[in-house]
mmCIF file of C-alpha atoms in Angstrom:
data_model
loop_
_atom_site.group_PDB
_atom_site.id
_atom_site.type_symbol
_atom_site.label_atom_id
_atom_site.label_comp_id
_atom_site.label_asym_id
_atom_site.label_seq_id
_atom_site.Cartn_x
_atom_site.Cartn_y
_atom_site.Cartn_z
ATOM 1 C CA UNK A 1 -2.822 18.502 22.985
ATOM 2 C CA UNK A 2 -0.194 15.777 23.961
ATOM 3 C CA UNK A 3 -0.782 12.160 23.657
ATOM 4 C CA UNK A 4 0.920 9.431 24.866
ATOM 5 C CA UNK A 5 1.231 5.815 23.094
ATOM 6 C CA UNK A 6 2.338 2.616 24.582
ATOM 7 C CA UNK A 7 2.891 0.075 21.855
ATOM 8 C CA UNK A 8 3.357 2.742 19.198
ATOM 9 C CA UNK A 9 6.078 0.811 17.447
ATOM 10 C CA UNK A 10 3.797 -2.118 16.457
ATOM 11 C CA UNK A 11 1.557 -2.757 13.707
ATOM 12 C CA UNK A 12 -1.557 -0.828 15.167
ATOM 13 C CA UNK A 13 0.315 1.750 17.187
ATOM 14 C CA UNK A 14 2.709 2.662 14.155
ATOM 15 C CA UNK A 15 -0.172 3.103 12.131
ATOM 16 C CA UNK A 16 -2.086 5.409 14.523
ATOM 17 C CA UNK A 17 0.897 7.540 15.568
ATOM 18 C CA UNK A 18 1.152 8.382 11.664
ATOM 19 C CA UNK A 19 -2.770 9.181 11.793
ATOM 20 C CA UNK A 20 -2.235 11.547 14.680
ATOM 21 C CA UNK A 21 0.610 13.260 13.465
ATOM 22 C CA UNK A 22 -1.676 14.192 10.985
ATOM 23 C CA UNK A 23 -4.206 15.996 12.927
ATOM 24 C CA UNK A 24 -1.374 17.851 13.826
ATOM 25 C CA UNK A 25 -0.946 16.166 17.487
ATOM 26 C CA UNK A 26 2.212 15.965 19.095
ATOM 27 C CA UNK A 27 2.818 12.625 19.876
ATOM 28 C CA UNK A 28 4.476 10.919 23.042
ATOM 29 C CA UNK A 29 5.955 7.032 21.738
ATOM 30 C CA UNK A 30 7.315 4.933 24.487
ATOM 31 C CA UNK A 31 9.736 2.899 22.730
ATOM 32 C CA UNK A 32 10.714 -0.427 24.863
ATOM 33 C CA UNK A 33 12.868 -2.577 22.813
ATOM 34 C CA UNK A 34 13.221 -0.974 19.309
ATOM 35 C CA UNK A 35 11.486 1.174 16.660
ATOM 36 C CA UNK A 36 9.946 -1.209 14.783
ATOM 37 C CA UNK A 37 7.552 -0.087 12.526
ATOM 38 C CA UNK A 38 8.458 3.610 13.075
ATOM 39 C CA UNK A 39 11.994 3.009 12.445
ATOM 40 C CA UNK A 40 13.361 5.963 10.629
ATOM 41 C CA UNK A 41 10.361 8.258 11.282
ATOM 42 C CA UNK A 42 10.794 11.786 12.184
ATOM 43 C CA UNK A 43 8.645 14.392 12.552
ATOM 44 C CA UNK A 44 8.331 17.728 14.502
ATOM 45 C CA UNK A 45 5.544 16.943 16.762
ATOM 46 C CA UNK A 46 6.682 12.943 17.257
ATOM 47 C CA UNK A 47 9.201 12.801 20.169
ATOM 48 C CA UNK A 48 10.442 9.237 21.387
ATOM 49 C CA UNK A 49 10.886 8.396 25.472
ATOM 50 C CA UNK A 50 12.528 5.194 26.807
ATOM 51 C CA UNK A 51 11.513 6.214 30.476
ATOM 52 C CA UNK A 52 8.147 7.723 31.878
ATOM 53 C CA UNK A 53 10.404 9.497 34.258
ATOM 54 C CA UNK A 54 11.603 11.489 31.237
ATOM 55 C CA UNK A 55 7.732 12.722 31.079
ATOM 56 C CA UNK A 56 8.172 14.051 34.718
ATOM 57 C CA UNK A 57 11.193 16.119 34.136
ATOM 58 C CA UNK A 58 10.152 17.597 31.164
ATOM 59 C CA UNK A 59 6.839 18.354 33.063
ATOM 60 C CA UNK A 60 4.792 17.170 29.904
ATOM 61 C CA UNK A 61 1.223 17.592 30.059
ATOM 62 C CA UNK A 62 -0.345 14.456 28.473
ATOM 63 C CA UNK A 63 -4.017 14.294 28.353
ATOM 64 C CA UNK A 64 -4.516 11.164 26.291
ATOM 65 C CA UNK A 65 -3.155 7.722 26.814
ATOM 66 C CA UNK A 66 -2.971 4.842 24.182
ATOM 67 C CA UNK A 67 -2.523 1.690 25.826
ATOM 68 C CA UNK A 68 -2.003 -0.760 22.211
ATOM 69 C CA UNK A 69 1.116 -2.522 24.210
ATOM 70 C CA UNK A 70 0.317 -6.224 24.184
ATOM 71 C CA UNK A 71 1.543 -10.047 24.225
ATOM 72 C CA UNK A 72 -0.651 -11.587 21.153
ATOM 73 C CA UNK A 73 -1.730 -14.833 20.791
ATOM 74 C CA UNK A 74 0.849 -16.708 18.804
ATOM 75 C CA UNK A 75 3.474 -19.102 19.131
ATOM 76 C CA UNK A 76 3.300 -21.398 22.877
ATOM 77 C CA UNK A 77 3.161 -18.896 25.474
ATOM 78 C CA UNK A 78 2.471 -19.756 29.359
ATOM 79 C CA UNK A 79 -0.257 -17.484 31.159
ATOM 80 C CA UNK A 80 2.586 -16.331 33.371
ATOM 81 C CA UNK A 81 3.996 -14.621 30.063
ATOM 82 C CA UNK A 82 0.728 -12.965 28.561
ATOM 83 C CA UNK A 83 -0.223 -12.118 32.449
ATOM 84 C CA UNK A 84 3.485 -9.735 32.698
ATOM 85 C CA UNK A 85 2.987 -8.433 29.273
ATOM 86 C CA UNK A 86 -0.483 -7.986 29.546
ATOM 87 C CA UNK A 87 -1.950 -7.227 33.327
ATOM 88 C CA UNK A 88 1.263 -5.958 34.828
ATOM 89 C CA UNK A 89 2.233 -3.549 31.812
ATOM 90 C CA UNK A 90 -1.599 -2.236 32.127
ATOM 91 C CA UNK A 91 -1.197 -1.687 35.932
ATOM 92 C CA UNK A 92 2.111 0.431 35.488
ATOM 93 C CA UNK A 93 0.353 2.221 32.549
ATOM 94 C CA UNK A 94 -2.606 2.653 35.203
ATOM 95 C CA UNK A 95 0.277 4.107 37.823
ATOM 96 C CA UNK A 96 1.469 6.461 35.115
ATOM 97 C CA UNK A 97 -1.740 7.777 34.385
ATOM 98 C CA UNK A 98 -2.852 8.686 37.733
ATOM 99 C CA UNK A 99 0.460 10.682 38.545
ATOM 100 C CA UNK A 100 0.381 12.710 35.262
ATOM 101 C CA UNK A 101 -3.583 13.371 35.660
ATOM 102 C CA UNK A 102 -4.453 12.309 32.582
ATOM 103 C CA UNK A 103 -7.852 13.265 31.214
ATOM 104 C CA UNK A 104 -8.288 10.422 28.812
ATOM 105 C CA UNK A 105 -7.208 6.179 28.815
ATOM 106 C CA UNK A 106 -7.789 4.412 25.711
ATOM 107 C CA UNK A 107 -7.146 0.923 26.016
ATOM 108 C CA UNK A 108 -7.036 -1.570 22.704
ATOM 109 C CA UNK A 109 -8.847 -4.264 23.711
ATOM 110 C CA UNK A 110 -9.610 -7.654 21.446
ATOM 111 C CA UNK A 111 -12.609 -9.804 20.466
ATOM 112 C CA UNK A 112 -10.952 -12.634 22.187
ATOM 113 C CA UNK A 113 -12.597 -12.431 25.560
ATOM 114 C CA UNK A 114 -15.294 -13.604 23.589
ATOM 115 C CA UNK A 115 -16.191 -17.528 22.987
ATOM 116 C CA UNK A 116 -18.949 -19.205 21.509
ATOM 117 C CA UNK A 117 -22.146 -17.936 21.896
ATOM 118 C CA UNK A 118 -25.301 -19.072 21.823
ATOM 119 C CA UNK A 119 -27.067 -19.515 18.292
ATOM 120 C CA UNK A 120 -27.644 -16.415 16.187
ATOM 121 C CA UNK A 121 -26.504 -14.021 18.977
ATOM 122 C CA UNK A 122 -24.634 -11.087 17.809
ATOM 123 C CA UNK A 123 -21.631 -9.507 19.633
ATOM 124 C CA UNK A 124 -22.042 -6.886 21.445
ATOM 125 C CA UNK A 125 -21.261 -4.472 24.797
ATOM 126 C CA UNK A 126 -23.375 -5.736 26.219
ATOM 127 C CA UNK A 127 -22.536 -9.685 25.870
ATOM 128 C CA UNK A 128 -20.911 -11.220 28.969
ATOM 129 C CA UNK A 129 -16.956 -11.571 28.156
ATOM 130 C CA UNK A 130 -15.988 -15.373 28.530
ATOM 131 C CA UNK A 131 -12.455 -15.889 27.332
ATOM 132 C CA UNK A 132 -11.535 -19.303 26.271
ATOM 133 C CA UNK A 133 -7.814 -18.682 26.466
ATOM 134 C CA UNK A 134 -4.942 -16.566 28.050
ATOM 135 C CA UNK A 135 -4.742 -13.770 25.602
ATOM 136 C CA UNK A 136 -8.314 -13.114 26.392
ATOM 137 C CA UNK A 137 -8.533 -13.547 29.851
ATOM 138 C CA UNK A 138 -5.363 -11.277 30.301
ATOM 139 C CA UNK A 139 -7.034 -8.372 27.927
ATOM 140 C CA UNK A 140 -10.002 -8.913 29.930
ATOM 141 C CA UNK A 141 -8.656 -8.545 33.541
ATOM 142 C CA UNK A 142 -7.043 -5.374 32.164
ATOM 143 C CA UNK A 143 -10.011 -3.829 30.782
ATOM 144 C CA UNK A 144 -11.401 -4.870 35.137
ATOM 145 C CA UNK A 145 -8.533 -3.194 36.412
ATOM 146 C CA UNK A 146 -9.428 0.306 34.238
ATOM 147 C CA UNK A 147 -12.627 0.107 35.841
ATOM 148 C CA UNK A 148 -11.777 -0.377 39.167
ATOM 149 C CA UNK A 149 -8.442 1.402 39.367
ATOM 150 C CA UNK A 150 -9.695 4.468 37.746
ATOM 151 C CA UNK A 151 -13.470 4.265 39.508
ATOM 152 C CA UNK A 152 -12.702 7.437 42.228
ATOM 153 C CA UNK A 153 -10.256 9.457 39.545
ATOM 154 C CA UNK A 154 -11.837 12.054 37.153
ATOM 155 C CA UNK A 155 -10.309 9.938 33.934
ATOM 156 C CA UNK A 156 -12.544 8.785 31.514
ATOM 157 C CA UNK A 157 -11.631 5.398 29.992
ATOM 158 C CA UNK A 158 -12.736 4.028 26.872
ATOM 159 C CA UNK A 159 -11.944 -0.045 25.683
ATOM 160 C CA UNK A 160 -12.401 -0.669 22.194
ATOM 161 C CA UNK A 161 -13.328 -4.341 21.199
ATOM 162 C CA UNK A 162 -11.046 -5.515 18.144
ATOM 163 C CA UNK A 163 -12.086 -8.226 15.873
ATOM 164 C CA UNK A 164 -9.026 -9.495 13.606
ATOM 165 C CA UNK A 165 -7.330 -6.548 12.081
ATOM 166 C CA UNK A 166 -5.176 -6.388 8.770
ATOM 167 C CA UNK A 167 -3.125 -4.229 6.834
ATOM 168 C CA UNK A 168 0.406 -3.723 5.693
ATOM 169 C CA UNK A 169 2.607 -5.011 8.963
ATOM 170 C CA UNK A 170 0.213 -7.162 9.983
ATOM 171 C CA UNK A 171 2.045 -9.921 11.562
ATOM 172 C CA UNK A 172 -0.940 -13.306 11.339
ATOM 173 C CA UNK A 173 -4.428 -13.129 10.582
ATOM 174 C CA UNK A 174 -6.490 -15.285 7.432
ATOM 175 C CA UNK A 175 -6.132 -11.737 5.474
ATOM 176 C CA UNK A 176 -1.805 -11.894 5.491
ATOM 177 C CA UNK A 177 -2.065 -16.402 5.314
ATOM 178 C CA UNK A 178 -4.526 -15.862 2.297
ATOM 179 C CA UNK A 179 -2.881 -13.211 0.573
ATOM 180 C CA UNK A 180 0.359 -15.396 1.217
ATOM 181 C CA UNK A 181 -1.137 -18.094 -0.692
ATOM 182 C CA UNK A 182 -2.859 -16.046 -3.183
ATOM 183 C CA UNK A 183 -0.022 -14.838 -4.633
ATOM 184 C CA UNK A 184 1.876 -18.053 -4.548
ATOM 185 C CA UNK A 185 -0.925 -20.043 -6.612
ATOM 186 C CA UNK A 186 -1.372 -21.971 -3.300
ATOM 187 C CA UNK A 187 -4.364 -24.141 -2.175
ATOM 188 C CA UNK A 188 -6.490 -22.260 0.557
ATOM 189 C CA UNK A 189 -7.563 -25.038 2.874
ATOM 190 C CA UNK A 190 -11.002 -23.526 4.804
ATOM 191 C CA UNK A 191 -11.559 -25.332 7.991
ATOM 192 C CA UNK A 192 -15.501 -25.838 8.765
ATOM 193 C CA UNK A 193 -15.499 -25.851 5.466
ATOM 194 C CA UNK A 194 -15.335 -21.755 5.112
ATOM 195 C CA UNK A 195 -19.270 -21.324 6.246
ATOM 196 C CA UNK A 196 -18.138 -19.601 9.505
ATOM 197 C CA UNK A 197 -18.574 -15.945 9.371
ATOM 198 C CA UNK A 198 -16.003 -13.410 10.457
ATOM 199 C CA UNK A 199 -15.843 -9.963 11.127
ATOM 200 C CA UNK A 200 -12.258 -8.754 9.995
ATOM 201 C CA UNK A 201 -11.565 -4.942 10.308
ATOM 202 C CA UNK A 202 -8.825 -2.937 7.701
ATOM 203 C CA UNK A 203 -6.271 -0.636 9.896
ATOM 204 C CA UNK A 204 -7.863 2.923 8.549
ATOM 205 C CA UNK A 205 -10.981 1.966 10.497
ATOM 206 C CA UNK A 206 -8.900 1.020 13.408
ATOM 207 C CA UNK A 207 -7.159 3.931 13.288
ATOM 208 C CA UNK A 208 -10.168 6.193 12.790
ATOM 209 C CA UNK A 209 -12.256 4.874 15.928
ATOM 210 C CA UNK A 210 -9.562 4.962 17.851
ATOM 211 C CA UNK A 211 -9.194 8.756 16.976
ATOM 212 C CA UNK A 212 -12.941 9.392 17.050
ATOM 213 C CA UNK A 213 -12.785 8.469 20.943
ATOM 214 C CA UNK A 214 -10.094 10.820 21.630
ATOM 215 C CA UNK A 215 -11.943 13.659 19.773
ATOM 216 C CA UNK A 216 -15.355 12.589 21.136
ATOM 217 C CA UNK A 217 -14.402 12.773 24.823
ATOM 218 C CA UNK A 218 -16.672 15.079 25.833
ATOM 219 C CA UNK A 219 -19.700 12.931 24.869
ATOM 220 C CA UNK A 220 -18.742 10.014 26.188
ATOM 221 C CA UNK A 221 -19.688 8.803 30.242
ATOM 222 C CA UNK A 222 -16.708 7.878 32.269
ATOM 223 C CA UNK A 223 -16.329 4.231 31.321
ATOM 224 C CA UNK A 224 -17.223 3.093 28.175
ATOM 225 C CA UNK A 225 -16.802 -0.102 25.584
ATOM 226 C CA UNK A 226 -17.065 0.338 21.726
ATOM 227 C CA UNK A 227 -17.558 -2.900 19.497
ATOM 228 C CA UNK A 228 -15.674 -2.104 16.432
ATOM 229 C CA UNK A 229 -15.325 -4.027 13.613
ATOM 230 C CA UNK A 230 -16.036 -3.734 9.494
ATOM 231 C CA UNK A 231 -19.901 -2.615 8.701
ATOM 232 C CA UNK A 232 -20.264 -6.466 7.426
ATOM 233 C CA UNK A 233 -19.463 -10.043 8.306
ATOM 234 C CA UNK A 234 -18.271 -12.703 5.689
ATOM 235 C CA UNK A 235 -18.092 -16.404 5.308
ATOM 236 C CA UNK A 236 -14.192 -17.017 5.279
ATOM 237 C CA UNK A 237 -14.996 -18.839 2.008
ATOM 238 C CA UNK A 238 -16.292 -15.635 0.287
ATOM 239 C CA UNK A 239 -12.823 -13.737 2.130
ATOM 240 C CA UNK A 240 -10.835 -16.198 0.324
ATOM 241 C CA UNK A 241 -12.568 -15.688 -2.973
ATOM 242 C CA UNK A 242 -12.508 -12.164 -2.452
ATOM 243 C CA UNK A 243 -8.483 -12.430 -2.728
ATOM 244 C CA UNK A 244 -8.257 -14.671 -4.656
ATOM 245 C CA UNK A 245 -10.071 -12.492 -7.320
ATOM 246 C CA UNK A 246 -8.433 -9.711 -5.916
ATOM 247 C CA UNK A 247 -4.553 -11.078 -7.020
ATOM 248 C CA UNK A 248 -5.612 -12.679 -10.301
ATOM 249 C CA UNK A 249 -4.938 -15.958 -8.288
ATOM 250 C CA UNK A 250 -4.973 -19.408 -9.755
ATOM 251 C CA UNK A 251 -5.297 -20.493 -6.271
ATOM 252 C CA UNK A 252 -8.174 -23.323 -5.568
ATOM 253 C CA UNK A 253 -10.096 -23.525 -2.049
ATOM 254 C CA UNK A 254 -9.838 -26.562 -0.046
ATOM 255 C CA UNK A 255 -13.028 -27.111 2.004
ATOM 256 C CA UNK A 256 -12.031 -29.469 5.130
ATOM 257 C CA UNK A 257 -14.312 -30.900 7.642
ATOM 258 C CA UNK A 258 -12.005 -29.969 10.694
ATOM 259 C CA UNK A 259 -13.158 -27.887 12.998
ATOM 260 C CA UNK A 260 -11.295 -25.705 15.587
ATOM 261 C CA UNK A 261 -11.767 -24.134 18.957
ATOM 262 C CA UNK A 262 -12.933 -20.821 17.052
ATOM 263 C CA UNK A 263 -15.288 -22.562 14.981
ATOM 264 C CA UNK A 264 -18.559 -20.300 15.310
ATOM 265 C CA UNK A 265 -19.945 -17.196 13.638
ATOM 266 C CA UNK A 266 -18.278 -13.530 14.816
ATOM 267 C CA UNK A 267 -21.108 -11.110 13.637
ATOM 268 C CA UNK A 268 -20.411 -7.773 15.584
ATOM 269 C CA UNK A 269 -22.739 -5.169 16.113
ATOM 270 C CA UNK A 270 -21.225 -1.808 15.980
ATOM 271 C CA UNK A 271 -24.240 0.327 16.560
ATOM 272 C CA UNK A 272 -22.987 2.325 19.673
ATOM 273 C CA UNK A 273 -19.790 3.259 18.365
ATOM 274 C CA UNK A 274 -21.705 4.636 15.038
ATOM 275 C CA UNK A 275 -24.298 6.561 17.208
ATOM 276 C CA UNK A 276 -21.680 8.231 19.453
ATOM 277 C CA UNK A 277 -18.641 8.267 17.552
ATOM 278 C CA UNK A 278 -19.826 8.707 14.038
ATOM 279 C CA UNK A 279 -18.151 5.488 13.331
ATOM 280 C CA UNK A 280 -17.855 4.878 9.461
ATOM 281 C CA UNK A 281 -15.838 1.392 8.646
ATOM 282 C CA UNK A 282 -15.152 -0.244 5.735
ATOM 283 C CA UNK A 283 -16.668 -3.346 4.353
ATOM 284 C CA UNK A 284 -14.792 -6.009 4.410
ATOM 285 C CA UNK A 285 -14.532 -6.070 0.263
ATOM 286 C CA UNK A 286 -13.302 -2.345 0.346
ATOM 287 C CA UNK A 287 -10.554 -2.979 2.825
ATOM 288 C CA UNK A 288 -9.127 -6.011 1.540
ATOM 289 C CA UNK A 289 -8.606 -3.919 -2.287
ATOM 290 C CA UNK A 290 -6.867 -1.444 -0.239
ATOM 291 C CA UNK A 291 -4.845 -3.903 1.384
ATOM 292 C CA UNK A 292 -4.348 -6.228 -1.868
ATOM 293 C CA UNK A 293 -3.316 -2.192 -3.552
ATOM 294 C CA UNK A 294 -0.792 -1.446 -0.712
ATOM 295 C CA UNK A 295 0.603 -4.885 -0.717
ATOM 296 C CA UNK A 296 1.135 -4.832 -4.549
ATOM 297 C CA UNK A 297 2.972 -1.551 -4.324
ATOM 298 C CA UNK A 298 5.253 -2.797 -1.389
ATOM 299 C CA UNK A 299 6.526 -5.544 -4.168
ATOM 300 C CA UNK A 300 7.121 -2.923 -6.908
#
């Protein structure tokens, strides 16, 4: 079976290429700018394109797509740039998957088309998306577009919800800024004072849901959304413990009375993709160790 990954250079698509490779999967990586994190890897059944066309005149047969190309949310950034990195690569992506016939579109969606909810309600698929700023609006017109563009085509599609995700090349998150601090004996300032709860998911779940779709296919309907996430949700002030434990830290936590846009509860309820995919996260605890383990060896 051939897949194809846009975005497998990054810090989720590096990560899942590896995975795939071994379940013995050749692997299709469209490489835009550089290599990044899969600089320097080779492998048999990993070949690297720079132009769909190449796909053509090869006459690959690809039956899986992994769209995990996107614009995040840091830094200044206009809507015009998250729209062309976000809604425009997803259309051409669309395009491509039509004219190779693919069976299967996976898209990585976020938690970010989320905002606020209203007291005690619990995220789910079935929660109306209402994105609060560009990155989620743009991720949210592109999950539309799979819908609509792919309604009269035999391809199933299935979006996967993100919460924050961390691991080795993560590149932001609380997990990489507290670890940061951790290890520097740094003050952990906690904004709402650390009692919001969040839902923060370690990349070997990520990589295994996103692998359960693929191998799942033939349960799933045409269209469908997975919540994934960690099997529990933490106050950030119990995360920052957590680390601080973790790195024999003589860090001390801040508590601040400033609030910001983000400031409610993310409590995700992963049910579906449990029942359908056999989804098995992590806790929270048991993915930051790993992290805090692999980060530890990456300084030795």
């Amino acid at each position: 079976m051939n897949i194809l990954i846009i975005g497998g250079s990054g810090f989720v698509g590096s990560s899942l290429v590896n995975y795939l490779l071994s379940k013995n999967l050749k692997v299709f990586v469209y490489i835009h700018n550089s290599f990044g994190f899969l600089e320097g890897i080779e492998h048999n059944n990993l070949k690297y394109i720079k132009n769909f066309n190449e796909l053509f005149f090869e006459k690959v047969e690809i039956n899986t797509i992994y769209h995990a190309g996107s614009k995040l949310p840091s830094g200044v950034k206009t809507y015009e740039e998250f729209y062309k990195s976000n809604v425009e690569l997803t259309l051409k992506i669309i395009d491509l998957a039509k004219k190779l016939n693919v069976k299967q579109f996976i898209y990585l969606s976020t938690g970010s088309i989320f905002s606020k909810l209203e007291k005690n309600t619990i995220f789910n698929e079935d929660i109306t998306p209402n994105p609060s700023n560009y990155y989620g609006l743009t991720k949210y017109i592109s999950e539309k577009l799979l819908s609509i563009e792919f309604e009269k085509t035999d391809i199933q599609v299935s979006i996967i919800r993100f919460p924050s995700i961390f691991g080795k090349n993560d590149s932001e998150g609380i997990v990489k800024l507290f670890h940061n601090k951790s290890i520097n004996n740094e003050n952990i300032e906690l904004y709402s004072r650390g009692e919001r709860y969040r839902n923060l998911i370690y990349i070997d779940s990520v990589v295994d849901i996103l692998y359960k779709a693929y191998e799942n296919v033939q349960k799933l309907s045409k269209y469908e959304i997975f919540m994934a996430g960690s099997s529990n949700s933490l106050k950030l002030i119990d995360v920052a413990k957590e680390i601080i434990k973790l790195t024999n830290s003589n860090s001390k936590i801040v508590l601040v009375d400033k609030f910001p846009p983000s400031d409610f509860d993310v409590i995700i309820d992963i049910t579906k993709a449990q029942k359908l995919l056999n989804f098995k996260p992590l806790k929270i605890e048991d993915g930051l160790k790993k992290y805090i383990e692999v980060m530890k060896n990456e300084k030795i």
